[in-house]
XYZ file of C-alpha atoms in Angstrom:
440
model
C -11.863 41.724 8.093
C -8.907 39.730 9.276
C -6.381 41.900 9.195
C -8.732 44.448 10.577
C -9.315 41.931 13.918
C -5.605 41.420 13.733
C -4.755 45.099 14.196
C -7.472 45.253 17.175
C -6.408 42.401 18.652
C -2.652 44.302 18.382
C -3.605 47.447 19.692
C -5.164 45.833 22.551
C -2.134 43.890 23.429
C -0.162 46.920 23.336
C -2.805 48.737 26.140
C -2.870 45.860 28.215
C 1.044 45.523 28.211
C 0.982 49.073 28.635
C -1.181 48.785 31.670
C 0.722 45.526 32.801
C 3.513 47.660 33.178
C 2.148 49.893 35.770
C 1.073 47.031 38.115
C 4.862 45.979 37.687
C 5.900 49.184 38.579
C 4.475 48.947 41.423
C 5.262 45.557 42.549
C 9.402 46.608 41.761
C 8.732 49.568 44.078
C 7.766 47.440 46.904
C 10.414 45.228 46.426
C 12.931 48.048 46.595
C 11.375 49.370 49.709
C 12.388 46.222 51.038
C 15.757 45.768 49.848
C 16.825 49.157 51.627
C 15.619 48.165 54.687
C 18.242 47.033 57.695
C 16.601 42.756 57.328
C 19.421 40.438 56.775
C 19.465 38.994 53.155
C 17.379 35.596 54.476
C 14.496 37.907 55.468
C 14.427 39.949 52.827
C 14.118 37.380 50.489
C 11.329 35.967 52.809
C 9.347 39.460 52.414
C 9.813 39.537 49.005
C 8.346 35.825 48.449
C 5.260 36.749 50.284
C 4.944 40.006 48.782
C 4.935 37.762 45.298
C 2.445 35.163 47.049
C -0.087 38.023 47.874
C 0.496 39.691 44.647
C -0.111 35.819 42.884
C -3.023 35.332 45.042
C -4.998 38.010 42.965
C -4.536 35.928 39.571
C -4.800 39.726 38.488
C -2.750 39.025 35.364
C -4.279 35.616 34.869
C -7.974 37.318 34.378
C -7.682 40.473 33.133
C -4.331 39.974 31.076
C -5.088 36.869 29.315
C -7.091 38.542 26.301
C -7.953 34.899 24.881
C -10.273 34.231 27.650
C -13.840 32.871 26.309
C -15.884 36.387 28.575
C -13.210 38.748 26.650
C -13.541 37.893 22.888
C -12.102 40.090 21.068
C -14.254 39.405 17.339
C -15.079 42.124 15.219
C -19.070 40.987 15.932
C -18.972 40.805 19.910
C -16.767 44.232 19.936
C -19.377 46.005 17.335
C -22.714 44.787 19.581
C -21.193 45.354 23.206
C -20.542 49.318 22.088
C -24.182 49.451 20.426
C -25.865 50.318 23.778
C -29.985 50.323 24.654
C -30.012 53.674 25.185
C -31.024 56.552 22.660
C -30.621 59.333 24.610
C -29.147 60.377 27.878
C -30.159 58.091 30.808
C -31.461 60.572 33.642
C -32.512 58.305 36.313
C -28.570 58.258 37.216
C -28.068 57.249 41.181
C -23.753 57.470 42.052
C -22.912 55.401 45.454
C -20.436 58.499 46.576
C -17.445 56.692 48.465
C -15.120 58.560 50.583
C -11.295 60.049 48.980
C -11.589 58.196 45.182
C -12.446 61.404 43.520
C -16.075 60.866 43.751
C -16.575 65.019 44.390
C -14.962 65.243 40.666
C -17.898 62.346 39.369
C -20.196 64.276 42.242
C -19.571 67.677 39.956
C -20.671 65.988 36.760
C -24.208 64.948 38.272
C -24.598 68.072 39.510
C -24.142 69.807 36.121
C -26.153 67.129 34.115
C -29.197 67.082 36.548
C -28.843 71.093 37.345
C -29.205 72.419 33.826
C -31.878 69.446 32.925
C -33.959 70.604 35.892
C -34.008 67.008 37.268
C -34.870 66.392 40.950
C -32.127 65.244 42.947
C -32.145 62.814 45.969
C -31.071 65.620 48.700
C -30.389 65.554 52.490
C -33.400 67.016 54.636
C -31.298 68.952 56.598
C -30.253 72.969 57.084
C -27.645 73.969 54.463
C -25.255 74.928 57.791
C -25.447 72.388 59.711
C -22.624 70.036 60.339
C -22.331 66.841 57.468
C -25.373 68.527 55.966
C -24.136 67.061 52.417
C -24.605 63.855 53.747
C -28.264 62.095 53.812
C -28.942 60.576 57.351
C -26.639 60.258 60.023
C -23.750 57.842 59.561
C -24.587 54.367 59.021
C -28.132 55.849 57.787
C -29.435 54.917 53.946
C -31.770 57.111 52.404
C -35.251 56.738 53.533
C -38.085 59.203 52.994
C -37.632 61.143 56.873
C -33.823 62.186 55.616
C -34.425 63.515 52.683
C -36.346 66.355 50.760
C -39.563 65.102 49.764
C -40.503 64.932 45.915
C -43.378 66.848 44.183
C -46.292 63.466 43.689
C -45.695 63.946 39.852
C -41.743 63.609 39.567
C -39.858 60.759 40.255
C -36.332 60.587 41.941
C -33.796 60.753 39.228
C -30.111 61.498 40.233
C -28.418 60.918 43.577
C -24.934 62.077 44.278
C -24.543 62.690 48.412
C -22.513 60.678 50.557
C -24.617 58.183 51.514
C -24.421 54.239 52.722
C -25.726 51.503 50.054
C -28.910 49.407 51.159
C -30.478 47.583 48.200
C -34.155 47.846 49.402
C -33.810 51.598 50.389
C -32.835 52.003 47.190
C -35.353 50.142 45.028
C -38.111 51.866 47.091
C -36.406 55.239 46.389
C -35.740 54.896 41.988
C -37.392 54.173 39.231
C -36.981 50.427 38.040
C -34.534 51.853 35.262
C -32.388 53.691 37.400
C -28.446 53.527 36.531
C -27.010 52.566 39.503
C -22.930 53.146 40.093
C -20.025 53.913 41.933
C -16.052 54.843 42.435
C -13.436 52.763 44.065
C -9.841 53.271 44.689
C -6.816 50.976 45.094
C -6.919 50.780 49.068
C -3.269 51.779 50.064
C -3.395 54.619 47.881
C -6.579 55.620 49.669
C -5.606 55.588 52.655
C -2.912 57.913 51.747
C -5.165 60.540 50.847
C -7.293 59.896 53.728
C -4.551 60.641 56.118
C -3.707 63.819 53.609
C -7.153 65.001 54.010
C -8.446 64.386 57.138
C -4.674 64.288 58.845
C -4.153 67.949 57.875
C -7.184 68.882 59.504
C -6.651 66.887 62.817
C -10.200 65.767 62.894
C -11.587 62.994 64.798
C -9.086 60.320 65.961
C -6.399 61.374 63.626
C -5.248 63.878 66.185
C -4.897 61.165 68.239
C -3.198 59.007 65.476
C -0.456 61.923 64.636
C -0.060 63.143 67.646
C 1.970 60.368 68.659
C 5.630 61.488 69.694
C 6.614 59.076 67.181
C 8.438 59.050 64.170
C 6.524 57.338 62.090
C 2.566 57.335 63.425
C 0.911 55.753 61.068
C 3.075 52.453 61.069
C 2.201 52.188 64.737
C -1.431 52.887 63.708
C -1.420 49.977 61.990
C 0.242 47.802 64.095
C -3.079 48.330 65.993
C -5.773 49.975 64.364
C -8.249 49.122 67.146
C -6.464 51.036 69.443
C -7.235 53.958 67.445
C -10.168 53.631 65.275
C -13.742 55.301 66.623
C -15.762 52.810 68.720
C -18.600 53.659 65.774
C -17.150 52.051 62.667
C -18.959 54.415 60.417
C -17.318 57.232 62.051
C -14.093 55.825 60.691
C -12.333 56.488 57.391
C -9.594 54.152 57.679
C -11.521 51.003 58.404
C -12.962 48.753 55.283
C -14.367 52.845 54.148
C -15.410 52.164 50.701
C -17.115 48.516 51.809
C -19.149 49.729 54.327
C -19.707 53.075 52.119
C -21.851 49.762 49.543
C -23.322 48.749 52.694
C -21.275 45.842 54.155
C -22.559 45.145 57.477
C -20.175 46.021 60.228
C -20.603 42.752 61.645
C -19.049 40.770 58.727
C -16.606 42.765 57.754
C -14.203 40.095 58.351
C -15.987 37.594 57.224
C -14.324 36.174 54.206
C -17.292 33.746 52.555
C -19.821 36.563 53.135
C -17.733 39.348 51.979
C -17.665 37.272 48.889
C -20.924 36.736 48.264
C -22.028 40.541 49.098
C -19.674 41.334 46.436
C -21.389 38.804 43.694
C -24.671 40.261 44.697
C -23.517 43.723 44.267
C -21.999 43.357 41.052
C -25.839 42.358 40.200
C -27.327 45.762 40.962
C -24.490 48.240 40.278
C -24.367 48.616 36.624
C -20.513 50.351 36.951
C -17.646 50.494 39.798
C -15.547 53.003 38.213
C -11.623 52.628 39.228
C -9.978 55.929 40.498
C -6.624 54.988 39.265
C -8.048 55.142 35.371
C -10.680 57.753 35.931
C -10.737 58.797 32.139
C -11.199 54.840 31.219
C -14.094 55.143 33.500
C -15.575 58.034 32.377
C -15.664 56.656 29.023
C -16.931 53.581 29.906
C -19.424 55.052 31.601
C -20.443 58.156 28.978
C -20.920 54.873 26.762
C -23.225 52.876 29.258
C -25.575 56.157 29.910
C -25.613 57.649 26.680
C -24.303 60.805 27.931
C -21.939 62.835 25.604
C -18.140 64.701 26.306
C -19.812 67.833 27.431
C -21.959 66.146 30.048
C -18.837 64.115 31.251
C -15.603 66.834 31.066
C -14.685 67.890 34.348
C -11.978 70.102 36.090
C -10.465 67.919 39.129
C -12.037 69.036 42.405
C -11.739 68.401 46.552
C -7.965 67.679 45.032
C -5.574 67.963 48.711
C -2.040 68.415 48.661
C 0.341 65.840 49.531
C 2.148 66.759 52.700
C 1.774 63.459 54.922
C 4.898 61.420 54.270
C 3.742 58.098 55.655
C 6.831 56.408 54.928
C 4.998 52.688 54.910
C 7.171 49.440 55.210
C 6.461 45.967 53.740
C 5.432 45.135 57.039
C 2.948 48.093 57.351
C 1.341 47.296 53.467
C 0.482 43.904 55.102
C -1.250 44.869 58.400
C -2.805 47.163 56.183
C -4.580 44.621 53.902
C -5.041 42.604 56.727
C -7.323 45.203 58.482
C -8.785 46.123 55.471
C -9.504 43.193 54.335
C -13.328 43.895 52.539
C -11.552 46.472 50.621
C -8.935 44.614 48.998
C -11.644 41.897 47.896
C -13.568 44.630 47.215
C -11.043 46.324 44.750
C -9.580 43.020 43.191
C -13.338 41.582 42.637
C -14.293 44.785 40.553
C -10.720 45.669 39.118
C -10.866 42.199 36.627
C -14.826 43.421 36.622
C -14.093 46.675 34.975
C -11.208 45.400 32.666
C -13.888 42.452 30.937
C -16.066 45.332 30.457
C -13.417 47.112 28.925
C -12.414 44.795 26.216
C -15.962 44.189 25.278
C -15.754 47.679 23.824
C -14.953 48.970 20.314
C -12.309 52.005 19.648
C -12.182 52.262 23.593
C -8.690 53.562 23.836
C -8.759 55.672 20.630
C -12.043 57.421 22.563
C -10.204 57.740 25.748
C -7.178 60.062 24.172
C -9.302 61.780 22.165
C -11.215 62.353 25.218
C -7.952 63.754 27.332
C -7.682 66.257 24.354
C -10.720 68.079 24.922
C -10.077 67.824 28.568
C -6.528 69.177 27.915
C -8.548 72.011 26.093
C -11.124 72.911 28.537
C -8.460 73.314 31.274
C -6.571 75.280 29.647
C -9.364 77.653 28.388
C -11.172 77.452 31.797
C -8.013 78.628 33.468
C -8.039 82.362 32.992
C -10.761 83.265 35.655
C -11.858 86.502 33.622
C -12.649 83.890 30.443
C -14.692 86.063 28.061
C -14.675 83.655 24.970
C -16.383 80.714 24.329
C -14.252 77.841 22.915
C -15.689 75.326 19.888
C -15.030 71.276 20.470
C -15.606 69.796 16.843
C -18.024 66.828 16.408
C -16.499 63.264 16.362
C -17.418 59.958 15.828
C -18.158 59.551 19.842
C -20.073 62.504 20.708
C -21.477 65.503 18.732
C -19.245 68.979 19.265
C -20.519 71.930 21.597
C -19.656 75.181 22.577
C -18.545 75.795 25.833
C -18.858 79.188 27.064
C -17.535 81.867 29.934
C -20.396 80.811 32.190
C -19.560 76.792 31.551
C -15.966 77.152 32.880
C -17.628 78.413 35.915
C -19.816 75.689 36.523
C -16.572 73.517 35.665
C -15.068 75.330 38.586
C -17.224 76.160 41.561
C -16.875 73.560 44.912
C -18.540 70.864 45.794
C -20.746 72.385 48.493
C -21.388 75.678 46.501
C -23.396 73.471 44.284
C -25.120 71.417 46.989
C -26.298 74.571 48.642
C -27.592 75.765 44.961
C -29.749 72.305 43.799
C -30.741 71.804 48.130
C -32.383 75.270 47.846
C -33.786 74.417 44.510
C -35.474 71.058 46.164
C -36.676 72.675 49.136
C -38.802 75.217 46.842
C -39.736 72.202 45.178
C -41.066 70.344 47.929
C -42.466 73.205 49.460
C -43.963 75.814 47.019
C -45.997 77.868 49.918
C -42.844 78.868 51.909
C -43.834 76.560 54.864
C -40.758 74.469 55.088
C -39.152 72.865 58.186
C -35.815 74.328 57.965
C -34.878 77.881 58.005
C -32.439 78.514 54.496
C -29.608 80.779 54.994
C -29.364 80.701 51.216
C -30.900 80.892 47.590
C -30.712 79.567 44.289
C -29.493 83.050 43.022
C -26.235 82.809 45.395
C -25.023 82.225 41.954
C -25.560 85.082 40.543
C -22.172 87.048 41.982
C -20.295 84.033 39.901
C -21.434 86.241 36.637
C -20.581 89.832 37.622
């Protein structure tokens, strides 16, 4: 048994050096985006101290790093009982807080599959498949409530949720069952910005046009010079401010408040039983298969909503600050559940050996899924995390259609639910069997 502990505690040294690493890597490349810049030597030393002072603030090594903290134990017996989980099959009452640009429509996918071929009712938006935003429930700012979305037959409960929609506790424990698994995706904030102005700058939607339009050469660091000159008068019609906070349901009105940011963020941690991390989405996927109960074929994916990288935004120093000062909520937000995830993470047994063998399959499926006139099923062995399965022609499909091709498919499927006689309130333009062409 000891040298068994001392060759876990080992291998987890090496991952978290490993991972270590990448958060130096990243701190280096800031550093060297200073060091070209035109500053005199004085104030580029002066940058680079307060880049180190906001970097220090985060005690991000100090809590997750330190693997002889009391919370992370790392003994055979508290390993072995935090991987032995409640659950003895699948949890279906599954609810996913869908943020904006973290690759929630790749987590988005998976609940579709899992509820879609388990003939679970889904939480969906009571609104005409072609309308505009009909994939979200409400309007913005808008939680679920039962006027926004498709009403449930009196003997099934609500049991997966996956639409954009904005946190509110009480909406939510009036919507689920008491058991309901309750979780979400985050990203690392600059990075998420970045593909925000990708996504939505490509498009020149909204105030981006205004944003890019700017006979400037670099838009975006005069954007955040002075967001408020730009951003929507409607903070939930903005992507770029605090997104992913007020996406859990921060108020508006305290988004800048420090003490209450704080203390929403305890209270959250309370009810969600996850908040995934973008940046280690296979980690997260693990972690979570292991929390639900749910098994490698319920959790492989293909990437989706994936947009190019065209926008170079060509940040400064200067711009990463004003950035983390105006989104301030979402830094908290992603430092508070970063050391979160990471305990959770070292409570767990094999973790790491589960997570490559994991990336194998995936490496498989994508690979097999790639041909679009697949014919042949491929065979994933059984292992010690998750029993094998065959994954056919038609699977790879599933794997592959969009994000709103699938909401149109399970929104039909509600509405015939909800109303078996035909005498719904909104016209459908389509049908379950718009799937059918997918086959031929």
């Amino acid at each position: 048994r000891d040298v068994l502990e001392s060759r876990i505690s080992f291998d987890m040294d090496q991952k978290m050096v490993e991972y270590s690493e990448v958060v130096e890597k990243q701190l280096r490349s800031h550093k060297e985006g200073i060091h070209l810049t035109k500053l005199n030597l004085d104030a580029k030393s002066k940058k680079i101290a307060k880049l180190n002072e906001s970097i220090n603030k985060t005690e991000m090594k100090k809590c997750i790093f330190n693997i002889d903290r009391h919370d992370v134990t790392l003994d055979m017996h508290s390993r072995q009982t935090a991987t032995k989980k409640v659950c003895s099959s699948p949890m279906t009452h599954v609810a996913f807080l869908k943020t904006h640009k973290t690759a929630s429509s790749t987590i988005m996918s998976i609940m579709q599959r899992f509820g879609y071929f388990r003939n679970l009712t889904f939480v969906m938006p009571l609104k005409k498949i072609d309308q505009y935003r009909f994939n979200y429930i409400g309007a913005p700012g808008e939680t679920i409530s039962y006027e926004n979305i498709i009403p449930k037959r009196e003997e099934d409960d609500y049991d997966l949720l996956c639409n954009h929609v904005v946190y509110d506790e009480g909406a939510f424990q009036n919507t689920f069952p008491s058991d309901t698994f309750l979780f979400t995706i985050i990203r690392e904030p600059l990075k998420q910005l970045i593909s925000t102005v990708n996504y939505y700058g490509y498009t020149q939607q909204g105030y981006f046009a205004k944003i890019l339009n700017q006979s400037l050469t670099h838009p975006m660091s005069d954007y955040l010079k002075s967001p408020w000159k730009f951003e929507p008068s409607n903070p939930h019609y903005s992507v770029t401010n605090n997104k992913m906070s007020i996406d859990l349901g921060l108020p508006v009105s305290q988004i800048r408040n420090g003490s209450f940011i704080k203390s929403y963020f305890e209270r959250l941690n309370t009810k969600f039983e996850l908040v995934l991390l973008q940046e280690y989405f296979d980690e997260s996927l693990i972690l979570f298969k292991r929390y639900t109960c749910w098994s490698f074929r319920d959790i492989i994916y293909i990437s989706k909503n994936i947009w190019p990288l065209h926008q170079n935004l060509n940040l400064s120093a200067d711009d990463i600050d004003n950035h983390r000062k105006w989104n301030v909520a979402d830094y908290a937000l992603y430092e508070t559940f970063y050391k979160i995830f990471w305990t959770k993470v070292l409570k767990e047994q094999e973790f790491f050996d589960e997570v490559y063998h994991f990336r194998r399959i995936l490496q498989k499926v994508n690979i097999h899924c790639s041909n679009n006139k697949q014919s042949k099923s491929l065979t994933i062995f059984d292992s010690k995390w998750s029993p094998g399965f065959i994954l056919t022609p038609e699977d790879c499909i599933f794997l592959k259609i969009n994000e709103k091709q699938f909401i149109t498919v399970i929104h039909k499927r509600m509405m015939s639910r909800a109303y078996p006689n035909g005498n719904n309130p909104f016209e459908q333009t389509t049908t379950e069997d718009d799937l059918a062409h997918l086959f031929q």
